[in-house]
Tab-separated table of C-alpha atoms in Angstrom:
chain	number	residue	atom	x	y	z
A	1	MET	CA	0.000	0.000	0.000
A	2	SER	CA	1.359	3.410	-0.949
A	3	THR	CA	1.984	6.120	1.622
A	4	ASP	CA	-0.876	8.237	0.231
A	5	LYS	CA	-3.362	5.364	0.531
A	6	MET	CA	-2.210	4.578	4.074
A	7	GLU	CA	-2.674	8.219	5.033
A	8	LEU	CA	-6.174	8.258	3.503
A	9	ALA	CA	-7.115	5.059	5.348
A	10	LEU	CA	-5.788	6.449	8.640
A	11	ASN	CA	-7.660	9.719	8.192
A	12	GLU	CA	-10.856	7.806	7.448
A	13	SER	CA	-10.459	5.699	10.584
A	14	VAL	CA	-9.833	8.764	12.752
A	15	SER	CA	-12.829	10.523	11.212
A	16	ARG	CA	-15.126	7.590	11.930
A	17	TYR	CA	-13.860	7.281	15.492
A	18	THR	CA	-14.301	11.011	16.104
A	19	SER	CA	-17.812	10.923	14.657
A	20	ALA	CA	-18.805	7.986	16.855
A	21	PHE	CA	-17.262	9.656	19.928
A	22	ASN	CA	-19.081	12.943	19.314
A	23	GLN	CA	-22.333	11.149	18.544
A	24	PHE	CA	-22.214	9.218	21.825
A	25	TYR	CA	-21.263	12.091	24.113
A	26	GLY	CA	-23.250	14.666	22.185
A	27	GLY	CA	-26.270	12.378	22.346
A	28	SER	CA	-25.819	11.952	26.088
A	29	SER	CA	-25.843	15.715	26.472
A	30	GLN	CA	-28.931	16.049	24.286
A	31	ILE	CA	-30.954	13.624	26.398
A	32	GLY	CA	-30.036	15.417	29.611
A	33	ILE	CA	-26.830	13.693	30.760
A	34	PRO	CA	-24.108	16.332	31.211
A	35	ASN	CA	-20.596	15.678	29.944
A	36	HIS	CA	-19.091	17.417	32.986
A	37	ILE	CA	-20.284	16.707	36.532
A	38	ASP	CA	-19.134	19.155	39.196
A	39	GLY	CA	-19.718	19.415	42.930
A	40	ASP	CA	-22.754	21.673	42.522
A	41	ARG	CA	-24.564	19.103	40.397
A	42	LEU	CA	-23.689	16.272	42.800
A	43	LYS	CA	-24.988	18.315	45.738
A	44	THR	CA	-28.233	19.041	43.889
A	45	TYR	CA	-28.755	15.344	43.188
A	46	TYR	CA	-28.045	14.443	46.817
A	47	GLU	CA	-30.593	16.994	48.027
A	48	ARG	CA	-33.321	16.427	45.404
A	49	ASN	CA	-32.976	12.870	44.103
A	50	ALA	CA	-34.422	10.125	46.298
A	51	TYR	CA	-32.009	7.425	45.119
A	52	ALA	CA	-28.878	9.586	45.495
A	53	ASN	CA	-29.964	10.697	48.951
A	54	ALA	CA	-30.780	7.158	50.005
A	55	ALA	CA	-27.418	5.835	48.788
A	56	VAL	CA	-25.328	8.378	50.702
A	57	ASN	CA	-27.449	8.132	53.849
A	58	ALA	CA	-27.437	4.322	53.781
A	59	ILE	CA	-23.636	4.134	53.533
A	60	CYS	CA	-22.814	6.891	56.025
A	61	GLY	CA	-25.721	5.990	58.272
A	62	LYS	CA	-24.319	2.475	58.684
A	63	VAL	CA	-20.938	3.887	59.708
A	64	TRP	CA	-22.517	6.290	62.195
A	65	GLU	CA	-25.227	3.908	63.395
A	66	GLU	CA	-23.848	4.446	66.888
A	67	TYR	CA	-21.800	7.422	67.994
A	68	PRO	CA	-18.287	6.585	69.247
A	69	SER	CA	-17.514	6.391	72.934
A	70	MET	CA	-14.113	6.840	74.532
A	71	VAL	CA	-12.876	4.630	77.337
A	72	GLU	CA	-9.870	5.392	79.508
A	73	GLY	CA	-7.688	2.437	80.403
A	74	GLU	CA	-7.527	-1.107	79.075
A	75	GLU	CA	-10.658	-2.811	77.774
A	76	GLU	CA	-9.990	-6.000	79.754
A	77	ASN	CA	-10.261	-4.080	83.022
A	78	ASN	CA	-14.033	-4.055	82.497
A	79	ASN	CA	-14.443	-0.989	84.667
A	80	THR	CA	-17.954	0.429	84.217
A	81	ASP	CA	-17.397	3.521	86.355
A	82	GLU	CA	-16.777	6.657	84.291
A	83	THR	CA	-13.494	8.404	84.917
A	84	PRO	CA	-13.284	12.221	85.077
A	85	ILE	CA	-11.763	12.328	81.566
A	86	GLU	CA	-14.555	10.128	80.159
A	87	LYS	CA	-17.174	12.372	81.746
A	88	GLU	CA	-15.477	15.477	80.359
A	89	ILE	CA	-15.311	14.056	76.830
A	90	LYS	CA	-18.943	12.976	76.942
A	91	LYS	CA	-20.015	16.396	78.198
A	92	PHE	CA	-17.929	18.144	75.536
A	93	SER	CA	-19.314	15.960	72.734
A	94	ARG	CA	-22.882	16.571	73.842
A	95	ARG	CA	-22.447	20.329	74.265
A	96	THR	CA	-20.711	20.917	70.920
A	97	LYS	CA	-22.655	18.217	69.020
A	98	LEU	CA	-19.295	16.834	67.918
A	99	TRP	CA	-20.427	13.425	66.638
A	100	ALA	CA	-23.504	14.790	64.866
A	101	SER	CA	-21.292	17.388	63.150
A	102	LEU	CA	-18.780	14.751	62.029
A	103	PHE	CA	-21.645	12.589	60.730
A	104	GLU	CA	-22.916	15.562	58.727
A	105	ILE	CA	-19.579	16.392	57.064
A	106	ASP	CA	-19.064	12.690	56.326
A	107	LYS	CA	-22.297	12.683	54.293
A	108	ARG	CA	-21.346	15.894	52.513
A	109	ARG	CA	-17.880	14.536	51.693
A	110	ALA	CA	-19.394	11.306	50.402
A	111	ALA	CA	-21.804	13.190	48.136
A	112	CYS	CA	-19.248	15.685	46.772
A	113	GLU	CA	-15.487	16.161	46.690
A	114	TYR	CA	-14.807	17.526	50.153
A	115	SER	CA	-16.495	19.143	53.132
A	116	ALA	CA	-15.311	21.005	56.190
A	117	LEU	CA	-15.930	21.607	59.857
A	118	ILE	CA	-15.369	25.152	61.073
A	119	ILE	CA	-14.184	25.188	64.694
A	120	GLN	CA	-15.651	28.188	66.473
A	121	ILE	CA	-13.228	29.087	69.271
A	122	LYS	CA	-13.607	31.546	72.139
A	123	ASP	CA	-10.336	33.413	71.608
A	124	ALA	CA	-11.370	36.737	70.108
A	125	GLU	CA	-9.495	39.865	71.165
A	126	PRO	CA	-11.491	42.791	72.636
A	127	GLY	CA	-13.181	44.766	69.841
A	128	GLU	CA	-12.166	42.234	67.197
A	129	SER	CA	-14.652	41.511	64.391
A	130	THR	CA	-15.537	37.998	63.274
A	131	SER	CA	-13.531	38.430	60.044
A	132	GLU	CA	-10.459	39.634	61.908
A	133	HIS	CA	-10.842	36.944	64.560
A	134	TRP	CA	-11.274	33.979	62.210
A	135	SER	CA	-8.533	35.071	59.796
A	136	ARG	CA	-5.692	34.741	62.327
A	137	PRO	CA	-4.125	31.476	63.525
A	138	VAL	CA	-5.168	29.812	66.751
A	139	SER	CA	-2.579	30.670	69.377
A	140	GLY	CA	-1.730	28.975	72.647
A	141	ASN	CA	-3.171	25.826	74.160
A	142	LEU	CA	-6.908	25.236	73.994
A	143	ASN	CA	-9.156	23.897	76.712
A	144	PRO	CA	-12.406	22.056	75.846
A	145	ASP	CA	-14.400	25.022	77.146
A	146	ASP	CA	-12.668	27.278	74.585
A	147	ILE	CA	-14.410	25.452	71.738
A	148	LEU	CA	-17.915	26.860	71.381
A	149	LYS	CA	-19.286	24.715	68.554
A	150	PHE	CA	-18.611	23.075	65.198
A	151	ILE	CA	-20.142	24.305	61.920
A	152	PRO	CA	-20.553	21.673	59.108
A	153	VAL	CA	-19.923	23.250	55.698
A	154	TRP	CA	-20.502	22.144	52.096
A	155	GLN	CA	-17.624	22.533	49.655
A	156	GLN	CA	-19.712	25.137	47.813
A	157	ASN	CA	-19.507	27.375	50.891
A	158	ILE	CA	-15.785	27.117	51.592
A	159	THR	CA	-12.928	27.345	49.095
A	160	VAL	CA	-9.163	27.687	49.346
A	161	ASN	CA	-8.128	31.341	49.435
A	162	SER	CA	-4.336	30.968	49.730
A	163	ARG	CA	-1.787	28.178	50.064
A	164	TYR	CA	1.588	27.723	51.695
A	165	GLY	CA	4.411	28.519	49.278
A	166	ILE	CA	8.022	27.505	48.827
A	167	GLU	CA	8.999	29.359	51.994
A	168	ASP	CA	7.387	26.496	53.921
A	169	PRO	CA	8.480	23.347	52.027
A	170	GLU	CA	6.991	20.923	54.558
A	171	ARG	CA	3.485	22.336	53.963
A	172	TYR	CA	3.905	23.489	50.377
A	173	GLY	CA	0.602	23.485	48.492
A	174	GLU	CA	-1.566	23.000	51.562
A	175	PRO	CA	-4.305	25.565	52.272
A	176	ARG	CA	-3.242	28.539	54.401
A	177	THR	CA	-6.592	30.352	54.465
A	178	PHE	CA	-10.141	29.623	53.289
A	179	THR	CA	-12.922	31.844	51.971
A	180	TYR	CA	-16.219	31.098	53.695
A	181	GLN	CA	-19.571	32.217	52.260
A	182	PRO	CA	-22.362	31.036	54.581
A	183	TYR	CA	-25.260	31.458	52.129
A	184	SER	CA	-23.568	31.049	48.744
A	185	ASN	CA	-25.506	27.877	47.886
A	186	ASP	CA	-28.899	28.903	49.255
A	187	THR	CA	-31.913	29.458	47.046
A	188	VAL	CA	-32.352	32.935	45.577
A	189	SER	CA	-35.313	33.685	47.855
A	190	ASN	CA	-33.352	32.754	50.986
A	191	ARG	CA	-30.233	34.572	49.843
A	192	ASN	CA	-32.181	37.789	49.346
A	193	THR	CA	-33.337	37.742	52.961
A	194	LYS	CA	-29.899	37.128	54.458
A	195	GLU	CA	-26.886	39.363	54.748
A	196	SER	CA	-24.233	38.455	52.199
A	197	GLN	CA	-20.984	37.561	53.962
A	198	VAL	CA	-17.490	36.629	52.816
A	199	ILE	CA	-15.185	35.610	55.666
A	200	THR	CA	-11.526	34.622	55.519
A	201	ILE	CA	-10.671	31.769	57.893
A	202	HIS	CA	-7.219	30.545	58.882
A	203	GLU	CA	-6.640	26.848	58.246
A	204	SER	CA	-6.064	26.172	61.968
A	205	ARG	CA	-9.780	26.832	62.504
A	206	VAL	CA	-10.951	24.461	59.758
A	207	PHE	CA	-11.044	20.662	59.693
A	208	VAL	CA	-11.301	19.403	56.102
A	209	VAL	CA	-12.242	15.932	54.886
A	210	GLY	CA	-11.783	15.128	51.214
A	211	ASP	CA	-9.595	16.371	48.394
A	212	VAL	CA	-9.105	20.107	48.795
A	213	TYR	CA	-5.494	20.157	47.574
A	214	GLY	CA	-6.207	19.597	43.900
A	215	GLN	CA	-3.851	16.639	44.019
A	216	GLY	CA	-4.743	15.182	47.404
A	217	ASP	CA	-3.865	11.600	48.154
A	218	VAL	CA	-6.509	8.959	47.516
A	219	SER	CA	-7.011	8.144	51.184
A	220	THR	CA	-8.445	11.605	51.875
A	221	ALA	CA	-10.263	12.202	48.584
A	222	GLY	CA	-14.003	12.759	48.612
A	223	ASN	CA	-15.946	9.623	47.799
A	224	LYS	CA	-18.370	11.137	45.263
A	225	VAL	CA	-20.531	8.093	45.964
A	226	ILE	CA	-23.150	8.863	43.328
A	227	MET	CA	-20.698	9.730	40.524
A	228	PRO	CA	-20.343	6.199	39.019
A	229	GLY	CA	-24.124	5.825	38.786
A	230	PHE	CA	-24.862	9.406	37.780
A	231	ASN	CA	-25.971	8.478	34.243
A	232	GLN	CA	-28.444	5.969	35.645
A	233	LEU	CA	-29.844	8.610	38.022
A	234	ALA	CA	-30.243	11.093	35.167
A	235	MET	CA	-32.065	8.535	32.994
A	236	ILE	CA	-34.307	7.491	35.896
A	237	GLU	CA	-35.310	11.143	36.302
A	238	MET	CA	-36.017	11.426	32.568
A	239	ILE	CA	-38.166	8.294	32.557
A	240	GLU	CA	-40.092	9.390	35.635
A	241	GLY	CA	-40.602	12.861	34.163
A	242	ALA	CA	-41.742	11.557	30.783
A	243	SER	CA	-44.044	8.989	32.387
A	244	THR	CA	-45.605	11.577	34.672
A	245	THR	CA	-46.054	14.044	31.818
A	246	GLY	CA	-47.684	11.363	29.655
A	247	THR	CA	-50.049	10.357	32.448
A	248	VAL	CA	-51.045	13.970	33.110
A	249	LYS	CA	-51.631	14.632	29.432
A	250	SER	CA	-53.643	11.445	29.080
A	251	ALA	CA	-55.820	12.377	32.045
A	252	ALA	CA	-56.253	15.946	30.789
A	253	GLY	CA	-58.738	14.838	28.144
A	254	HIS	CA	-57.346	16.288	24.919
A	255	MET	CA	-59.965	16.554	22.173
A	256	LYS	CA	-59.756	16.140	18.425
A	257	PHE	CA	-62.150	17.648	15.825
A	258	ILE	CA	-62.569	15.787	12.522
A	259	PHE	CA	-64.443	17.656	9.769
A	260	ASP	CA	-65.985	15.950	6.744
A	261	LYS	CA	-65.706	17.416	3.264
A	262	GLU	CA	-69.212	18.936	3.452
A	263	ALA	CA	-68.453	21.012	6.563
A	264	ARG	CA	-68.671	24.770	6.168
A	265	LEU	CA	-66.207	26.332	8.593
A	266	ASP	CA	-67.454	29.832	7.820
A	267	GLU	CA	-70.981	28.837	8.911
A	268	ILE	CA	-69.646	27.203	12.091
A	269	ALA	CA	-67.717	30.399	12.841
A	270	GLN	CA	-70.893	32.379	12.321
A	271	MET	CA	-72.682	30.099	14.820
A	272	TYR	CA	-70.070	31.087	17.419
A	273	GLY	CA	-70.278	34.770	16.469
A	274	VAL	CA	-66.664	35.055	15.268
A	275	ASP	CA	-64.843	35.230	11.972
A	276	LEU	CA	-62.946	32.249	10.539
A	277	GLY	CA	-59.710	33.365	12.193
A	278	GLY	CA	-61.274	33.246	15.671
A	279	LEU	CA	-62.750	29.759	15.291
A	280	LYS	CA	-59.758	27.943	16.811
A	281	ALA	CA	-59.932	30.048	19.978
A	282	LYS	CA	-63.611	29.156	20.336
A	283	PHE	CA	-62.847	25.452	19.984
A	284	ASP	CA	-60.109	25.771	22.635
A	285	GLU	CA	-62.621	27.472	24.903
A	286	GLN	CA	-65.147	24.675	24.375
A	287	VAL	CA	-62.532	21.975	25.107
A	288	GLU	CA	-61.582	23.738	28.338
A	289	ARG	CA	-65.236	23.863	29.365
A	290	ILE	CA	-65.627	20.141	28.645
A	291	ASN	CA	-62.524	19.238	30.657
A	292	ASN	CA	-63.400	21.480	33.601
A	293	GLY	CA	-67.159	20.998	33.747
A	294	LEU	CA	-69.538	18.120	34.255
A	295	SER	CA	-71.973	19.302	31.571
A	296	ALA	CA	-70.910	21.081	28.389
A	297	ALA	CA	-71.742	20.945	24.694
A	298	VAL	CA	-69.990	21.707	21.406
A	299	MET	CA	-71.890	23.192	18.483
A	300	GLY	CA	-70.779	22.118	15.045
A	301	GLN	CA	-71.651	20.997	11.582
A	302	GLY	CA	-70.321	17.971	9.739
A	303	MET	CA	-67.715	17.141	12.348
A	304	ASP	CA	-66.853	14.439	14.838
A	305	VAL	CA	-65.502	15.297	18.321
A	306	SER	CA	-63.672	12.671	20.388
A	307	GLY	CA	-60.915	12.326	22.967
A	308	ILE	CA	-57.264	11.593	22.105
A	309	ASP	CA	-56.010	8.336	23.587
A	310	ILE	CA	-52.351	8.356	24.664
A	311	THR	CA	-50.696	4.941	24.941
A	312	LEU	CA	-47.879	4.995	27.459
A	313	PRO	CA	-44.934	2.664	26.752
A	314	ASP	CA	-44.030	-0.119	29.163
A	315	ILE	CA	-40.935	1.203	30.926
A	316	ASP	CA	-40.754	-1.270	33.796
A	317	THR	CA	-37.896	-3.321	32.333
A	318	ILE	CA	-35.748	-0.277	31.557
A	319	TYR	CA	-36.659	1.410	34.841
A	320	GLU	CA	-35.800	-1.608	36.967
A	321	GLY	CA	-32.570	-2.152	35.029
A	322	LEU	CA	-31.435	1.426	35.717
A	323	LYS	CA	-32.261	1.128	39.422
A	324	THR	CA	-30.372	-2.158	39.653
A	325	ALA	CA	-27.339	-0.657	37.886
A	326	PHE	CA	-27.296	2.341	40.242
A	327	ALA	CA	-27.679	0.104	43.301
A	328	GLY	CA	-24.692	-1.907	42.072
A	329	SER	CA	-22.600	1.238	41.563
A	330	VAL	CA	-23.025	2.248	45.219
A	331	ARG	CA	-23.044	-1.344	46.540
A	332	VAL	CA	-26.337	-0.850	48.319
A	333	PRO	CA	-29.063	-3.554	48.146
A	334	ILE	CA	-31.824	-2.457	45.793
A	335	THR	CA	-34.396	-3.404	48.435
A	336	ILE	CA	-33.245	-0.377	50.443
A	337	PHE	CA	-34.261	1.919	47.575
A	338	LYS	CA	-37.674	0.245	47.563
A	339	GLY	CA	-38.093	0.879	51.280
A	340	ASN	CA	-38.014	-2.822	52.221
A	341	GLU	CA	-34.794	-2.610	54.249
A	342	THR	CA	-33.196	-0.046	56.512
A	343	GLY	CA	-29.560	-0.998	56.017
């Protein structure tokens, strides 16, 4: 084979491959499956999709089925009396809602890429604002009473503002400060009723779980539990939406008007007291009266009026297959999604 023919054959192969690639991914985008899935979209699915929410809550809920307890001394001592340290830890955990806060950021990390826990500490200087207070490092030794509470935060609310540079090689690339926006991911209506805030927080006041470094190691990366089954979730939503729309339209009672060749539309329009151009509006008005009322009539001449039957396709096989595929992607029994199991 000559060089020219080989080049033509190679170009043809590349062209076909490119066409197939674009057709697949372009088609996915056209039917509602995005090519790029970011943290905002994952958060939306976790909050608004029943299957995504159930998957994350089932996995994290199993881990946090019981809150941890701390025991001083060796387990074999079998001492049931609480020591002063055990009492202090229990009191601290209850007051600050420590375990509930960790459970919350675990779910948010699992759904997205990372989440954070802001540690609110009682170490403000006299006259110091919240922004000034939170932007400086924690200094000195802390007592449990110095920690006021923990604030669970979505990744959408807290982003890296600055990182350690080459002057600190042991921490190079790690976050130095964060930008915190409390209401950045609220709905528009809620955001309009709340004061917009942007607060800089020093990293010593933030506990992060997940990949916030851009190249974080795998052991700390966010799980993004629903990512592998995202396409299945999107198609389930499309099927449910199309099925619901079809059912609503079928129940709405759409009408069809069939005129024979002898029908005089001008005379029918005259019966309704309109010109020929206003006849369609009168028919729409009559259909609305029929659908909304128990007794209504349509005047006409040489025409047949009947309802439109909509045949809905059988989607059970596809629907169940998508649910099974998503359940497999998160390794959660499908019976949990059906409400037959709790974990």
